[in-house]
mmCIF file of the N, C-alpha and C atoms, coordinates in Angstrom:
data_MODEL
# 
_entry.id   MODEL 
# 
loop_
_atom_site.group_PDB 
_atom_site.id 
_atom_site.type_symbol 
_atom_site.label_atom_id 
_atom_site.label_alt_id 
_atom_site.label_comp_id 
_atom_site.label_asym_id 
_atom_site.label_entity_id 
_atom_site.label_seq_id 
_atom_site.pdbx_PDB_ins_code 
_atom_site.Cartn_x 
_atom_site.Cartn_y 
_atom_site.Cartn_z 
_atom_site.occupancy 
_atom_site.B_iso_or_equiv 
_atom_site.pdbx_formal_charge 
_atom_site.auth_seq_id 
_atom_site.auth_comp_id 
_atom_site.auth_asym_id 
_atom_site.auth_atom_id 
_atom_site.pdbx_PDB_model_num 
ATOM 1   N N  . ILE A 1 1  ? 69.499 142.275 161.244 1.00 0.00 ? 1  ILE A N  1 
ATOM 2   C CA . ILE A 1 1  ? 68.974 141.469 161.881 1.00 0.00 ? 1  ILE A CA 1 
ATOM 3   C C  . ILE A 1 1  ? 69.341 140.309 160.755 1.00 0.00 ? 1  ILE A C  1 
ATOM 4   N N  . GLU A 1 2  ? 68.384 140.619 159.466 1.00 0.00 ? 2  GLU A N  1 
ATOM 5   C CA . GLU A 1 2  ? 68.658 139.255 158.716 1.00 0.00 ? 2  GLU A CA 1 
ATOM 6   C C  . GLU A 1 2  ? 69.508 138.542 158.655 1.00 0.00 ? 2  GLU A C  1 
ATOM 7   N N  . ALA A 1 3  ? 71.076 139.174 158.130 1.00 0.00 ? 3  ALA A N  1 
ATOM 8   C CA . ALA A 1 3  ? 72.327 138.652 158.458 1.00 0.00 ? 3  ALA A CA 1 
ATOM 9   C C  . ALA A 1 3  ? 72.866 138.300 159.432 1.00 0.00 ? 3  ALA A C  1 
ATOM 10  N N  . ALA A 1 4  ? 72.236 138.737 160.409 1.00 0.00 ? 4  ALA A N  1 
ATOM 11  C CA . ALA A 1 4  ? 72.896 137.536 162.091 1.00 0.00 ? 4  ALA A CA 1 
ATOM 12  C C  . ALA A 1 4  ? 72.229 136.432 162.435 1.00 0.00 ? 4  ALA A C  1 
ATOM 13  N N  . ALA A 1 5  ? 70.601 136.557 161.721 1.00 0.00 ? 5  ALA A N  1 
ATOM 14  C CA . ALA A 1 5  ? 69.345 135.737 161.368 1.00 0.00 ? 5  ALA A CA 1 
ATOM 15  C C  . ALA A 1 5  ? 70.573 134.509 161.234 1.00 0.00 ? 5  ALA A C  1 
ATOM 16  N N  . ARG A 1 6  ? 70.616 134.635 159.804 1.00 0.00 ? 6  ARG A N  1 
ATOM 17  C CA . ARG A 1 6  ? 71.416 133.635 158.736 1.00 0.00 ? 6  ARG A CA 1 
ATOM 18  C C  . ARG A 1 6  ? 72.759 132.926 159.821 1.00 0.00 ? 6  ARG A C  1 
ATOM 19  N N  . HIS A 1 7  ? 73.169 133.564 160.070 1.00 0.00 ? 7  HIS A N  1 
ATOM 20  C CA . HIS A 1 7  ? 74.883 133.372 160.713 1.00 0.00 ? 7  HIS A CA 1 
ATOM 21  C C  . HIS A 1 7  ? 74.632 133.010 161.683 1.00 0.00 ? 7  HIS A C  1 
ATOM 22  N N  . HIS A 1 8  ? 73.680 133.064 162.906 1.00 0.00 ? 8  HIS A N  1 
ATOM 23  C CA . HIS A 1 8  ? 73.549 132.574 164.014 1.00 0.00 ? 8  HIS A CA 1 
ATOM 24  C C  . HIS A 1 8  ? 72.839 130.946 164.344 1.00 0.00 ? 8  HIS A C  1 
ATOM 25  N N  . PHE A 1 9  ? 71.838 131.625 163.548 1.00 0.00 ? 9  PHE A N  1 
ATOM 26  C CA . PHE A 1 9  ? 70.408 129.966 163.207 1.00 0.00 ? 9  PHE A CA 1 
ATOM 27  C C  . PHE A 1 9  ? 70.646 129.650 162.159 1.00 0.00 ? 9  PHE A C  1 
ATOM 28  N N  . GLY A 1 10 ? 71.112 130.107 161.233 1.00 0.00 ? 10 GLY A N  1 
ATOM 29  C CA . GLY A 1 10 ? 70.879 129.209 159.691 1.00 0.00 ? 10 GLY A CA 1 
ATOM 30  C C  . GLY A 1 10 ? 69.840 129.792 158.542 1.00 0.00 ? 10 GLY A C  1 
ATOM 31  N N  . LYS A 1 11 ? 68.819 130.640 159.197 1.00 0.00 ? 11 LYS A N  1 
ATOM 32  C CA . LYS A 1 11 ? 67.705 130.686 158.158 1.00 0.00 ? 11 LYS A CA 1 
ATOM 33  C C  . LYS A 1 11 ? 67.249 132.427 158.913 1.00 0.00 ? 11 LYS A C  1 
ATOM 34  N N  . GLY A 1 12 ? 66.466 132.665 158.260 1.00 0.00 ? 12 GLY A N  1 
ATOM 35  C CA . GLY A 1 12 ? 66.174 134.341 157.582 1.00 0.00 ? 12 GLY A CA 1 
ATOM 36  C C  . GLY A 1 12 ? 65.241 134.663 159.279 1.00 0.00 ? 12 GLY A C  1 
ATOM 37  N N  . ALA A 1 13 ? 65.419 135.879 159.019 1.00 0.00 ? 13 ALA A N  1 
ATOM 38  C CA . ALA A 1 13 ? 64.568 136.602 160.451 1.00 0.00 ? 13 ALA A CA 1 
ATOM 39  C C  . ALA A 1 13 ? 63.088 136.109 160.744 1.00 0.00 ? 13 ALA A C  1 
ATOM 40  N N  . ALA A 1 14 ? 62.506 135.692 159.463 1.00 0.00 ? 14 ALA A N  1 
ATOM 41  C CA . ALA A 1 14 ? 61.381 135.529 159.223 1.00 0.00 ? 14 ALA A CA 1 
ATOM 42  C C  . ALA A 1 14 ? 60.912 134.454 159.449 1.00 0.00 ? 14 ALA A C  1 
ATOM 43  N N  . ALA A 1 15 ? 61.997 133.605 159.593 1.00 0.00 ? 15 ALA A N  1 
ATOM 44  C CA . ALA A 1 15 ? 61.926 132.191 160.157 1.00 0.00 ? 15 ALA A CA 1 
ATOM 45  C C  . ALA A 1 15 ? 62.286 132.096 161.612 1.00 0.00 ? 15 ALA A C  1 
ATOM 46  N N  . LEU A 1 16 ? 62.632 132.777 162.195 1.00 0.00 ? 16 LEU A N  1 
ATOM 47  C CA . LEU A 1 16 ? 63.332 132.883 163.530 1.00 0.00 ? 16 LEU A CA 1 
ATOM 48  C C  . LEU A 1 16 ? 61.620 132.097 164.483 1.00 0.00 ? 16 LEU A C  1 
ATOM 49  N N  . ASP A 1 17 ? 62.409 131.374 165.753 1.00 0.00 ? 17 ASP A N  1 
ATOM 50  C CA . ASP A 1 17 ? 61.149 131.562 166.764 1.00 0.00 ? 17 ASP A CA 1 
ATOM 51  C C  . ASP A 1 17 ? 61.466 132.638 167.555 1.00 0.00 ? 17 ASP A C  1 
ATOM 52  N N  . ALA A 1 18 ? 60.462 132.762 168.653 1.00 0.00 ? 18 ALA A N  1 
ATOM 53  C CA . ALA A 1 18 ? 60.808 133.208 169.226 1.00 0.00 ? 18 ALA A CA 1 
ATOM 54  C C  . ALA A 1 18 ? 61.932 133.617 170.909 1.00 0.00 ? 18 ALA A C  1 
ATOM 55  N N  . GLY A 1 19 ? 62.355 131.971 170.909 1.00 0.00 ? 19 GLY A N  1 
ATOM 56  C CA . GLY A 1 19 ? 63.549 131.947 171.717 1.00 0.00 ? 19 GLY A CA 1 
ATOM 57  C C  . GLY A 1 19 ? 64.841 132.427 171.078 1.00 0.00 ? 19 GLY A C  1 
ATOM 58  N N  . GLU A 1 20 ? 64.495 132.149 169.536 1.00 0.00 ? 20 GLU A N  1 
ATOM 59  C CA . GLU A 1 20 ? 65.864 132.465 168.540 1.00 0.00 ? 20 GLU A CA 1 
ATOM 60  C C  . GLU A 1 20 ? 65.640 134.500 168.994 1.00 0.00 ? 20 GLU A C  1 
ATOM 61  N N  . ALA A 1 21 ? 65.006 134.909 168.746 1.00 0.00 ? 21 ALA A N  1 
ATOM 62  C CA . ALA A 1 21 ? 64.523 136.447 168.117 1.00 0.00 ? 21 ALA A CA 1 
ATOM 63  C C  . ALA A 1 21 ? 65.065 136.873 169.928 1.00 0.00 ? 21 ALA A C  1 
ATOM 64  N N  . ALA A 1 22 ? 64.515 136.591 171.348 1.00 0.00 ? 22 ALA A N  1 
ATOM 65  C CA . ALA A 1 22 ? 64.779 136.588 172.001 1.00 0.00 ? 22 ALA A CA 1 
ATOM 66  C C  . ALA A 1 22 ? 66.720 136.854 172.505 1.00 0.00 ? 22 ALA A C  1 
ATOM 67  N N  . VAL A 1 23 ? 66.745 135.561 171.934 1.00 0.00 ? 23 VAL A N  1 
ATOM 68  C CA . VAL A 1 23 ? 68.541 135.008 171.639 1.00 0.00 ? 23 VAL A CA 1 
ATOM 69  C C  . VAL A 1 23 ? 69.009 136.232 170.768 1.00 0.00 ? 23 VAL A C  1 
ATOM 70  N N  . LEU A 1 24 ? 68.354 136.768 170.344 1.00 0.00 ? 24 LEU A N  1 
ATOM 71  C CA . LEU A 1 24 ? 69.406 137.899 168.961 1.00 0.00 ? 24 LEU A CA 1 
ATOM 72  C C  . LEU A 1 24 ? 68.937 139.409 169.433 1.00 0.00 ? 24 LEU A C  1 
ATOM 73  N N  . THR A 1 25 ? 67.923 139.612 170.321 1.00 0.00 ? 25 THR A N  1 
ATOM 74  C CA . THR A 1 25 ? 67.742 140.894 170.880 1.00 0.00 ? 25 THR A CA 1 
ATOM 75  C C  . THR A 1 25 ? 68.199 140.738 172.005 1.00 0.00 ? 25 THR A C  1 
ATOM 76  N N  . ALA A 1 26 ? 69.228 140.051 172.679 1.00 0.00 ? 26 ALA A N  1 
ATOM 77  C CA . ALA A 1 26 ? 70.216 140.029 173.823 1.00 0.00 ? 26 ALA A CA 1 
ATOM 78  C C  . ALA A 1 26 ? 70.954 140.161 173.467 1.00 0.00 ? 26 ALA A C  1 
ATOM 79  N N  . MET A 1 27 ? 71.162 140.012 171.886 1.00 0.00 ? 27 MET A N  1 
ATOM 80  C CA . MET A 1 27 ? 73.012 140.161 171.644 1.00 0.00 ? 27 MET A CA 1 
ATOM 81  C C  . MET A 1 27 ? 73.214 141.233 171.009 1.00 0.00 ? 27 MET A C  1 
ATOM 82  N N  . LEU A 1 28 ? 72.554 142.405 170.497 1.00 0.00 ? 28 LEU A N  1 
ATOM 83  C CA . LEU A 1 28 ? 72.406 143.917 169.715 1.00 0.00 ? 28 LEU A CA 1 
ATOM 84  C C  . LEU A 1 28 ? 73.647 144.294 171.300 1.00 0.00 ? 28 LEU A C  1 
ATOM 85  N N  . PRO A 1 29 ? 73.244 144.852 172.093 1.00 0.00 ? 29 PRO A N  1 
ATOM 86  C CA . PRO A 1 29 ? 74.353 145.514 173.026 1.00 0.00 ? 29 PRO A CA 1 
ATOM 87  C C  . PRO A 1 29 ? 75.962 145.533 172.404 1.00 0.00 ? 29 PRO A C  1 
ATOM 88  N N  . SER A 1 30 ? 76.103 143.820 171.959 1.00 0.00 ? 30 SER A N  1 
ATOM 89  C CA . SER A 1 30 ? 77.600 143.620 171.907 1.00 0.00 ? 30 SER A CA 1 
ATOM 90  C C  . SER A 1 30 ? 77.206 142.755 171.504 1.00 0.00 ? 30 SER A C  1 
ATOM 91  N N  . PRO A 1 31 ? 77.194 142.225 169.611 1.00 0.00 ? 31 PRO A N  1 
ATOM 92  C CA . PRO A 1 31 ? 77.175 141.061 169.129 1.00 0.00 ? 31 PRO A CA 1 
ATOM 93  C C  . PRO A 1 31 ? 78.284 140.423 169.343 1.00 0.00 ? 31 PRO A C  1 
ATOM 94  N N  . ARG A 1 32 ? 79.419 141.316 169.216 1.00 0.00 ? 32 ARG A N  1 
ATOM 95  C CA . ARG A 1 32 ? 81.104 140.314 169.031 1.00 0.00 ? 32 ARG A CA 1 
ATOM 96  C C  . ARG A 1 32 ? 81.514 139.317 170.028 1.00 0.00 ? 32 ARG A C  1 
ATOM 97  N N  . THR A 1 33 ? 80.784 140.266 171.294 1.00 0.00 ? 33 THR A N  1 
ATOM 98  C CA . THR A 1 33 ? 80.907 139.532 172.928 1.00 0.00 ? 33 THR A CA 1 
ATOM 99  C C  . THR A 1 33 ? 80.057 138.781 173.383 1.00 0.00 ? 33 THR A C  1 
ATOM 100 N N  . ARG A 1 34 ? 78.535 138.299 172.737 1.00 0.00 ? 34 ARG A N  1 
ATOM 101 C CA . ARG A 1 34 ? 77.422 137.620 173.062 1.00 0.00 ? 34 ARG A CA 1 
ATOM 102 C C  . ARG A 1 34 ? 77.365 136.914 172.087 1.00 0.00 ? 34 ARG A C  1 
ATOM 103 N N  . ASP A 1 35 ? 77.778 136.027 171.568 1.00 0.00 ? 35 ASP A N  1 
ATOM 104 C CA . ASP A 1 35 ? 77.767 134.999 171.015 1.00 0.00 ? 35 ASP A CA 1 
ATOM 105 C C  . ASP A 1 35 ? 76.903 133.380 171.309 1.00 0.00 ? 35 ASP A C  1 
ATOM 106 N N  . PRO A 1 36 ? 75.525 133.282 170.803 1.00 0.00 ? 36 PRO A N  1 
ATOM 107 C CA . PRO A 1 36 ? 75.377 132.056 171.301 1.00 0.00 ? 36 PRO A CA 1 
ATOM 108 C C  . PRO A 1 36 ? 75.747 131.117 171.773 1.00 0.00 ? 36 PRO A C  1 
ATOM 109 N N  . LYS A 1 37 ? 77.076 130.688 170.639 1.00 0.00 ? 37 LYS A N  1 
ATOM 110 C CA . LYS A 1 37 ? 77.565 129.674 170.564 1.00 0.00 ? 37 LYS A CA 1 
ATOM 111 C C  . LYS A 1 37 ? 78.897 129.199 171.456 1.00 0.00 ? 37 LYS A C  1 
ATOM 112 N N  . LYS A 1 38 ? 78.475 130.582 172.498 1.00 0.00 ? 38 LYS A N  1 
ATOM 113 C CA . LYS A 1 38 ? 79.754 130.666 173.737 1.00 0.00 ? 38 LYS A CA 1 
ATOM 114 C C  . LYS A 1 38 ? 78.840 130.366 174.512 1.00 0.00 ? 38 LYS A C  1 
ATOM 115 N N  . ALA A 1 39 ? 78.921 129.880 175.947 1.00 0.00 ? 39 ALA A N  1 
ATOM 116 C CA . ALA A 1 39 ? 78.831 129.845 177.152 1.00 0.00 ? 39 ALA A CA 1 
ATOM 117 C C  . ALA A 1 39 ? 78.684 131.459 177.898 1.00 0.00 ? 39 ALA A C  1 
ATOM 118 N N  . ASN A 1 40 ? 78.211 132.384 177.919 1.00 0.00 ? 40 ASN A N  1 
ATOM 119 C CA . ASN A 1 40 ? 77.933 133.041 178.228 1.00 0.00 ? 40 ASN A CA 1 
ATOM 120 C C  . ASN A 1 40 ? 76.844 134.071 178.852 1.00 0.00 ? 40 ASN A C  1 
ATOM 121 N N  . LYS A 1 41 ? 77.301 134.629 180.018 1.00 0.00 ? 41 LYS A N  1 
ATOM 122 C CA . LYS A 1 41 ? 76.087 134.888 181.678 1.00 0.00 ? 41 LYS A CA 1 
ATOM 123 C C  . LYS A 1 41 ? 75.678 135.753 181.247 1.00 0.00 ? 41 LYS A C  1 
ATOM 124 N N  . ASN A 1 42 ? 76.121 136.652 181.018 1.00 0.00 ? 42 ASN A N  1 
ATOM 125 C CA . ASN A 1 42 ? 75.148 138.453 180.855 1.00 0.00 ? 42 ASN A CA 1 
ATOM 126 C C  . ASN A 1 42 ? 74.229 138.045 179.344 1.00 0.00 ? 42 ASN A C  1 
ATOM 127 N N  . LEU A 1 43 ? 74.346 137.384 178.031 1.00 0.00 ? 43 LEU A N  1 
ATOM 128 C CA . LEU A 1 43 ? 74.031 136.843 176.784 1.00 0.00 ? 43 LEU A CA 1 
ATOM 129 C C  . LEU A 1 43 ? 72.135 135.910 177.940 1.00 0.00 ? 43 LEU A C  1 
ATOM 130 N N  . ALA A 1 44 ? 72.805 134.966 178.539 1.00 0.00 ? 44 ALA A N  1 
ATOM 131 C CA . ALA A 1 44 ? 71.726 133.903 178.859 1.00 0.00 ? 44 ALA A CA 1 
ATOM 132 C C  . ALA A 1 44 ? 70.798 134.921 179.897 1.00 0.00 ? 44 ALA A C  1 
ATOM 133 N N  . LEU A 1 45 ? 71.100 135.738 180.233 1.00 0.00 ? 45 LEU A N  1 
ATOM 134 C CA . LEU A 1 45 ? 70.277 136.468 181.377 1.00 0.00 ? 45 LEU A CA 1 
ATOM 135 C C  . LEU A 1 45 ? 69.243 137.591 180.670 1.00 0.00 ? 45 LEU A C  1 
ATOM 136 N N  . ARG A 1 46 ? 70.292 138.623 179.583 1.00 0.00 ? 46 ARG A N  1 
ATOM 137 C CA . ARG A 1 46 ? 69.427 138.932 178.721 1.00 0.00 ? 46 ARG A CA 1 
ATOM 138 C C  . ARG A 1 46 ? 68.454 138.274 177.791 1.00 0.00 ? 46 ARG A C  1 
ATOM 139 N N  . ALA A 1 47 ? 69.086 136.998 177.125 1.00 0.00 ? 47 ALA A N  1 
ATOM 140 C CA . ALA A 1 47 ? 67.317 136.544 177.072 1.00 0.00 ? 47 ALA A CA 1 
ATOM 141 C C  . ALA A 1 47 ? 66.287 136.054 177.399 1.00 0.00 ? 47 ALA A C  1 
ATOM 142 N N  . TYR A 1 48 ? 66.660 135.509 178.427 1.00 0.00 ? 48 TYR A N  1 
ATOM 143 C CA . TYR A 1 48 ? 65.517 134.942 179.906 1.00 0.00 ? 48 TYR A CA 1 
ATOM 144 C C  . TYR A 1 48 ? 64.873 136.121 180.089 1.00 0.00 ? 48 TYR A C  1 
ATOM 145 N N  . LYS A 1 49 ? 65.621 137.719 180.002 1.00 0.00 ? 49 LYS A N  1 
ATOM 146 C CA . LYS A 1 49 ? 64.748 138.374 180.787 1.00 0.00 ? 49 LYS A CA 1 
ATOM 147 C C  . LYS A 1 49 ? 63.818 138.842 179.567 1.00 0.00 ? 49 LYS A C  1 
ATOM 148 N N  . ILE A 1 50 ? 63.988 139.611 178.318 1.00 0.00 ? 50 ILE A N  1 
ATOM 149 C CA . ILE A 1 50 ? 63.058 139.304 176.947 1.00 0.00 ? 50 ILE A CA 1 
ATOM 150 C C  . ILE A 1 50 ? 62.632 138.905 177.019 1.00 0.00 ? 50 ILE A C  1 
ATOM 151 N N  . ALA A 1 51 ? 62.750 137.475 176.967 1.00 0.00 ? 51 ALA A N  1 
ATOM 152 C CA . ALA A 1 51 ? 61.850 136.053 176.716 1.00 0.00 ? 51 ALA A CA 1 
ATOM 153 C C  . ALA A 1 51 ? 60.855 135.958 177.739 1.00 0.00 ? 51 ALA A C  1 
ATOM 154 N N  . ASP A 1 52 ? 60.660 136.875 179.188 1.00 0.00 ? 52 ASP A N  1 
ATOM 155 C CA . ASP A 1 52 ? 59.764 136.682 179.968 1.00 0.00 ? 52 ASP A CA 1 
ATOM 156 C C  . ASP A 1 52 ? 59.235 137.765 179.638 1.00 0.00 ? 52 ASP A C  1 
ATOM 157 N N  . LEU A 1 53 ? 60.061 139.272 178.959 1.00 0.00 ? 53 LEU A N  1 
ATOM 158 C CA . LEU A 1 53 ? 59.117 140.153 178.119 1.00 0.00 ? 53 LEU A CA 1 
ATOM 159 C C  . LEU A 1 53 ? 58.182 139.637 177.426 1.00 0.00 ? 53 LEU A C  1 
ATOM 160 N N  . LEU A 1 54 ? 58.772 139.131 176.448 1.00 0.00 ? 54 LEU A N  1 
ATOM 161 C CA . LEU A 1 54 ? 57.755 138.109 175.144 1.00 0.00 ? 54 LEU A CA 1 
ATOM 162 C C  . LEU A 1 54 ? 56.599 137.705 175.932 1.00 0.00 ? 54 LEU A C  1 
ATOM 163 N N  . ALA A 1 55 ? 56.692 136.715 176.698 1.00 0.00 ? 55 ALA A N  1 
ATOM 164 C CA . ALA A 1 55 ? 55.122 136.050 177.068 1.00 0.00 ? 55 ALA A CA 1 
ATOM 165 C C  . ALA A 1 55 ? 54.502 136.592 178.324 1.00 0.00 ? 55 ALA A C  1 
ATOM 166 N N  . GLN A 1 56 ? 55.473 137.872 179.099 1.00 0.00 ? 56 GLN A N  1 
ATOM 167 C CA . GLN A 1 56 ? 54.391 138.795 180.020 1.00 0.00 ? 56 GLN A CA 1 
ATOM 168 C C  . GLN A 1 56 ? 53.234 139.539 179.294 1.00 0.00 ? 56 GLN A C  1 
ATOM 169 N N  . VAL A 1 57 ? 53.722 139.886 177.991 1.00 0.00 ? 57 VAL A N  1 
ATOM 170 C CA . VAL A 1 57 ? 52.909 141.372 177.227 1.00 0.00 ? 57 VAL A CA 1 
ATOM 171 C C  . VAL A 1 57 ? 52.171 140.368 176.057 1.00 0.00 ? 57 VAL A C  1 
ATOM 172 N N  . GLY A 1 58 ? 52.449 138.693 176.368 1.00 0.00 ? 58 GLY A N  1 
ATOM 173 C CA . GLY A 1 58 ? 50.783 138.163 175.651 1.00 0.00 ? 58 GLY A CA 1 
ATOM 174 C C  . GLY A 1 58 ? 51.639 137.750 173.803 1.00 0.00 ? 58 GLY A C  1 
ATOM 175 N N  . LEU A 1 59 ? 52.546 137.794 173.814 1.00 0.00 ? 59 LEU A N  1 
ATOM 176 C CA . LEU A 1 59 ? 52.978 137.693 172.534 1.00 0.00 ? 59 LEU A CA 1 
ATOM 177 C C  . LEU A 1 59 ? 53.026 136.073 172.204 1.00 0.00 ? 59 LEU A C  1 
ATOM 178 N N  . VAL A 1 60 ? 53.990 135.008 173.538 1.00 0.00 ? 60 VAL A N  1 
ATOM 179 C CA . VAL A 1 60 ? 53.979 133.848 173.278 1.00 0.00 ? 60 VAL A CA 1 
ATOM 180 C C  . VAL A 1 60 ? 53.885 133.344 174.832 1.00 0.00 ? 60 VAL A C  1 
ATOM 181 N N  . PRO A 1 61 ? 54.043 131.795 174.610 1.00 0.00 ? 61 PRO A N  1 
ATOM 182 C CA . PRO A 1 61 ? 53.595 131.362 175.795 1.00 0.00 ? 61 PRO A CA 1 
ATOM 183 C C  . PRO A 1 61 ? 54.613 131.329 176.718 1.00 0.00 ? 61 PRO A C  1 
ATOM 184 N N  . GLN A 1 62 ? 54.871 131.917 178.052 1.00 0.00 ? 62 GLN A N  1 
ATOM 185 C CA . GLN A 1 62 ? 56.343 131.639 178.908 1.00 0.00 ? 62 GLN A CA 1 
ATOM 186 C C  . GLN A 1 62 ? 57.010 130.721 178.620 1.00 0.00 ? 62 GLN A C  1 
ATOM 187 N N  . GLY A 1 63 ? 56.445 129.300 178.955 1.00 0.00 ? 63 GLY A N  1 
ATOM 188 C CA . GLY A 1 63 ? 57.118 127.958 179.187 1.00 0.00 ? 63 GLY A CA 1 
ATOM 189 C C  . GLY A 1 63 ? 58.014 127.468 177.765 1.00 0.00 ? 63 GLY A C  1 
ATOM 190 N N  . GLU A 1 64 ? 56.954 127.885 176.997 1.00 0.00 ? 64 GLU A N  1 
ATOM 191 C CA . GLU A 1 64 ? 57.729 127.772 175.598 1.00 0.00 ? 64 GLU A CA 1 
ATOM 192 C C  . GLU A 1 64 ? 58.719 128.626 174.340 1.00 0.00 ? 64 GLU A C  1 
ATOM 193 N N  . VAL A 1 65 ? 58.280 129.790 175.259 1.00 0.00 ? 65 VAL A N  1 
ATOM 194 C CA . VAL A 1 65 ? 59.833 130.526 174.831 1.00 0.00 ? 65 VAL A CA 1 
ATOM 195 C C  . VAL A 1 65 ? 60.906 130.050 175.495 1.00 0.00 ? 65 VAL A C  1 
ATOM 196 N N  . ARG A 1 66 ? 60.894 130.515 177.072 1.00 0.00 ? 66 ARG A N  1 
ATOM 197 C CA . ARG A 1 66 ? 61.798 129.980 177.896 1.00 0.00 ? 66 ARG A CA 1 
ATOM 198 C C  . ARG A 1 66 ? 62.447 128.446 177.771 1.00 0.00 ? 66 ARG A C  1 
ATOM 199 N N  . ALA A 1 67 ? 61.901 127.655 177.243 1.00 0.00 ? 67 ALA A N  1 
ATOM 200 C CA . ALA A 1 67 ? 62.426 126.568 177.079 1.00 0.00 ? 67 ALA A CA 1 
ATOM 201 C C  . ALA A 1 67 ? 62.917 126.443 175.794 1.00 0.00 ? 67 ALA A C  1 
ATOM 202 N N  . ARG A 1 68 ? 62.774 127.295 174.722 1.00 0.00 ? 68 ARG A N  1 
ATOM 203 C CA . ARG A 1 68 ? 63.552 127.488 173.342 1.00 0.00 ? 68 ARG A CA 1 
ATOM 204 C C  . ARG A 1 68 ? 64.887 128.376 173.789 1.00 0.00 ? 68 ARG A C  1 
ATOM 205 N N  . VAL A 1 69 ? 64.907 129.164 174.759 1.00 0.00 ? 69 VAL A N  1 
ATOM 206 C CA . VAL A 1 69 ? 65.996 130.108 174.924 1.00 0.00 ? 69 VAL A CA 1 
ATOM 207 C C  . VAL A 1 69 ? 66.886 128.805 175.680 1.00 0.00 ? 69 VAL A C  1 
ATOM 208 N N  . ALA A 1 70 ? 66.765 128.199 176.817 1.00 0.00 ? 70 ALA A N  1 
ATOM 209 C CA . ALA A 1 70 ? 67.488 126.876 177.450 1.00 0.00 ? 70 ALA A CA 1 
ATOM 210 C C  . ALA A 1 70 ? 67.636 126.422 176.495 1.00 0.00 ? 70 ALA A C  1 
ATOM 211 N N  . GLN A 1 71 ? 67.074 125.562 175.203 1.00 0.00 ? 71 GLN A N  1 
ATOM 212 C CA . GLN A 1 71 ? 68.443 125.142 174.018 1.00 0.00 ? 71 GLN A CA 1 
ATOM 213 C C  . GLN A 1 71 ? 69.452 125.829 173.337 1.00 0.00 ? 71 GLN A C  1 
ATOM 214 N N  . ILE A 1 72 ? 69.296 127.303 173.779 1.00 0.00 ? 72 ILE A N  1 
ATOM 215 C CA . ILE A 1 72 ? 70.665 128.000 172.905 1.00 0.00 ? 72 ILE A CA 1 
ATOM 216 C C  . ILE A 1 72 ? 71.314 128.460 174.137 1.00 0.00 ? 72 ILE A C  1 
ATOM 217 N N  . VAL A 1 73 ? 70.922 128.913 175.583 1.00 0.00 ? 73 VAL A N  1 
ATOM 218 C CA . VAL A 1 73 ? 72.364 129.461 175.506 1.00 0.00 ? 73 VAL A CA 1 
ATOM 219 C C  . VAL A 1 73 ? 72.395 128.637 177.137 1.00 0.00 ? 73 VAL A C  1 
ATOM 220 N N  . GLY A 1 74 ? 71.577 127.746 177.472 1.00 0.00 ? 74 GLY A N  1 
ATOM 221 C CA . GLY A 1 74 ? 70.970 127.111 178.745 1.00 0.00 ? 74 GLY A CA 1 
ATOM 222 C C  . GLY A 1 74 ? 70.348 127.481 179.846 1.00 0.00 ? 74 GLY A C  1 
ATOM 223 N N  . PRO A 1 75 ? 70.373 126.597 180.761 1.00 0.00 ? 75 PRO A N  1 
ATOM 224 C CA . PRO A 1 75 ? 69.316 126.847 181.574 1.00 0.00 ? 75 PRO A CA 1 
ATOM 225 C C  . PRO A 1 75 ? 69.722 128.521 182.700 1.00 0.00 ? 75 PRO A C  1 
ATOM 226 N N  . ASP A 1 76 ? 68.410 128.731 183.134 1.00 0.00 ? 76 ASP A N  1 
ATOM 227 C CA . ASP A 1 76 ? 67.774 130.098 183.702 1.00 0.00 ? 76 ASP A CA 1 
ATOM 228 C C  . ASP A 1 76 ? 69.063 130.031 184.932 1.00 0.00 ? 76 ASP A C  1 
ATOM 229 N N  . GLN A 1 77 ? 69.873 130.919 185.079 1.00 0.00 ? 77 GLN A N  1 
ATOM 230 C CA . GLN A 1 77 ? 70.560 130.905 186.604 1.00 0.00 ? 77 GLN A CA 1 
ATOM 231 C C  . GLN A 1 77 ? 70.459 131.861 187.229 1.00 0.00 ? 77 GLN A C  1 
ATOM 232 N N  . ARG A 1 78 ? 69.642 132.779 186.387 1.00 0.00 ? 78 ARG A N  1 
ATOM 233 C CA . ARG A 1 78 ? 68.598 133.874 187.728 1.00 0.00 ? 78 ARG A CA 1 
ATOM 234 C C  . ARG A 1 78 ? 68.518 133.550 189.042 1.00 0.00 ? 78 ARG A C  1 
ATOM 235 N N  . LYS A 1 79 ? 68.412 134.064 190.101 1.00 0.00 ? 79 LYS A N  1 
ATOM 236 C CA . LYS A 1 79 ? 68.243 133.881 191.377 1.00 0.00 ? 79 LYS A CA 1 
ATOM 237 C C  . LYS A 1 79 ? 66.700 133.847 191.819 1.00 0.00 ? 79 LYS A C  1 
ATOM 238 N N  . LYS A 1 80 ? 65.428 132.776 192.345 1.00 0.00 ? 80 LYS A N  1 
ATOM 239 C CA . LYS A 1 80 ? 64.572 132.867 192.170 1.00 0.00 ? 80 LYS A CA 1 
ATOM 240 C C  . LYS A 1 80 ? 64.363 134.206 193.183 1.00 0.00 ? 80 LYS A C  1 
ATOM 241 N N  . LYS A 1 81 ? 62.715 135.251 192.855 1.00 0.00 ? 81 LYS A N  1 
ATOM 242 C CA . LYS A 1 81 ? 62.744 136.028 193.439 1.00 0.00 ? 81 LYS A CA 1 
ATOM 243 C C  . LYS A 1 81 ? 62.189 135.732 195.004 1.00 0.00 ? 81 LYS A C  1 
ATOM 244 N N  . LYS A 1 82 ? 61.823 135.599 196.398 1.00 0.00 ? 82 LYS A N  1 
ATOM 245 C CA . LYS A 1 82 ? 61.184 134.779 197.365 1.00 0.00 ? 82 LYS A CA 1 
ATOM 246 C C  . LYS A 1 82 ? 59.832 135.335 197.775 1.00 0.00 ? 82 LYS A C  1 
ATOM 247 N N  . THR A 1 83 ? 58.686 134.878 197.825 1.00 0.00 ? 83 THR A N  1 
ATOM 248 C CA . THR A 1 83 ? 57.073 135.304 197.736 1.00 0.00 ? 83 THR A CA 1 
ATOM 249 C C  . THR A 1 83 ? 56.699 135.465 199.001 1.00 0.00 ? 83 THR A C  1 
# 
């Protein structure tokens, strides 16, 4: 995790913000194919899901973490659920 944080974000794991941590976590199943520097729909979908889970359990405000994820991977492309 430390090496990946330094490689992708230029800082240690302890210095990552919640959005960066969500993106890094989203990369874990396949870090070679889910590079945050390249547009990747699967990475973005997973990062937003992880960000939402972080907010759901009360670790971070949802708007804050989603905004940071958007800065890294682009806007959320998931379809909105009808209520």
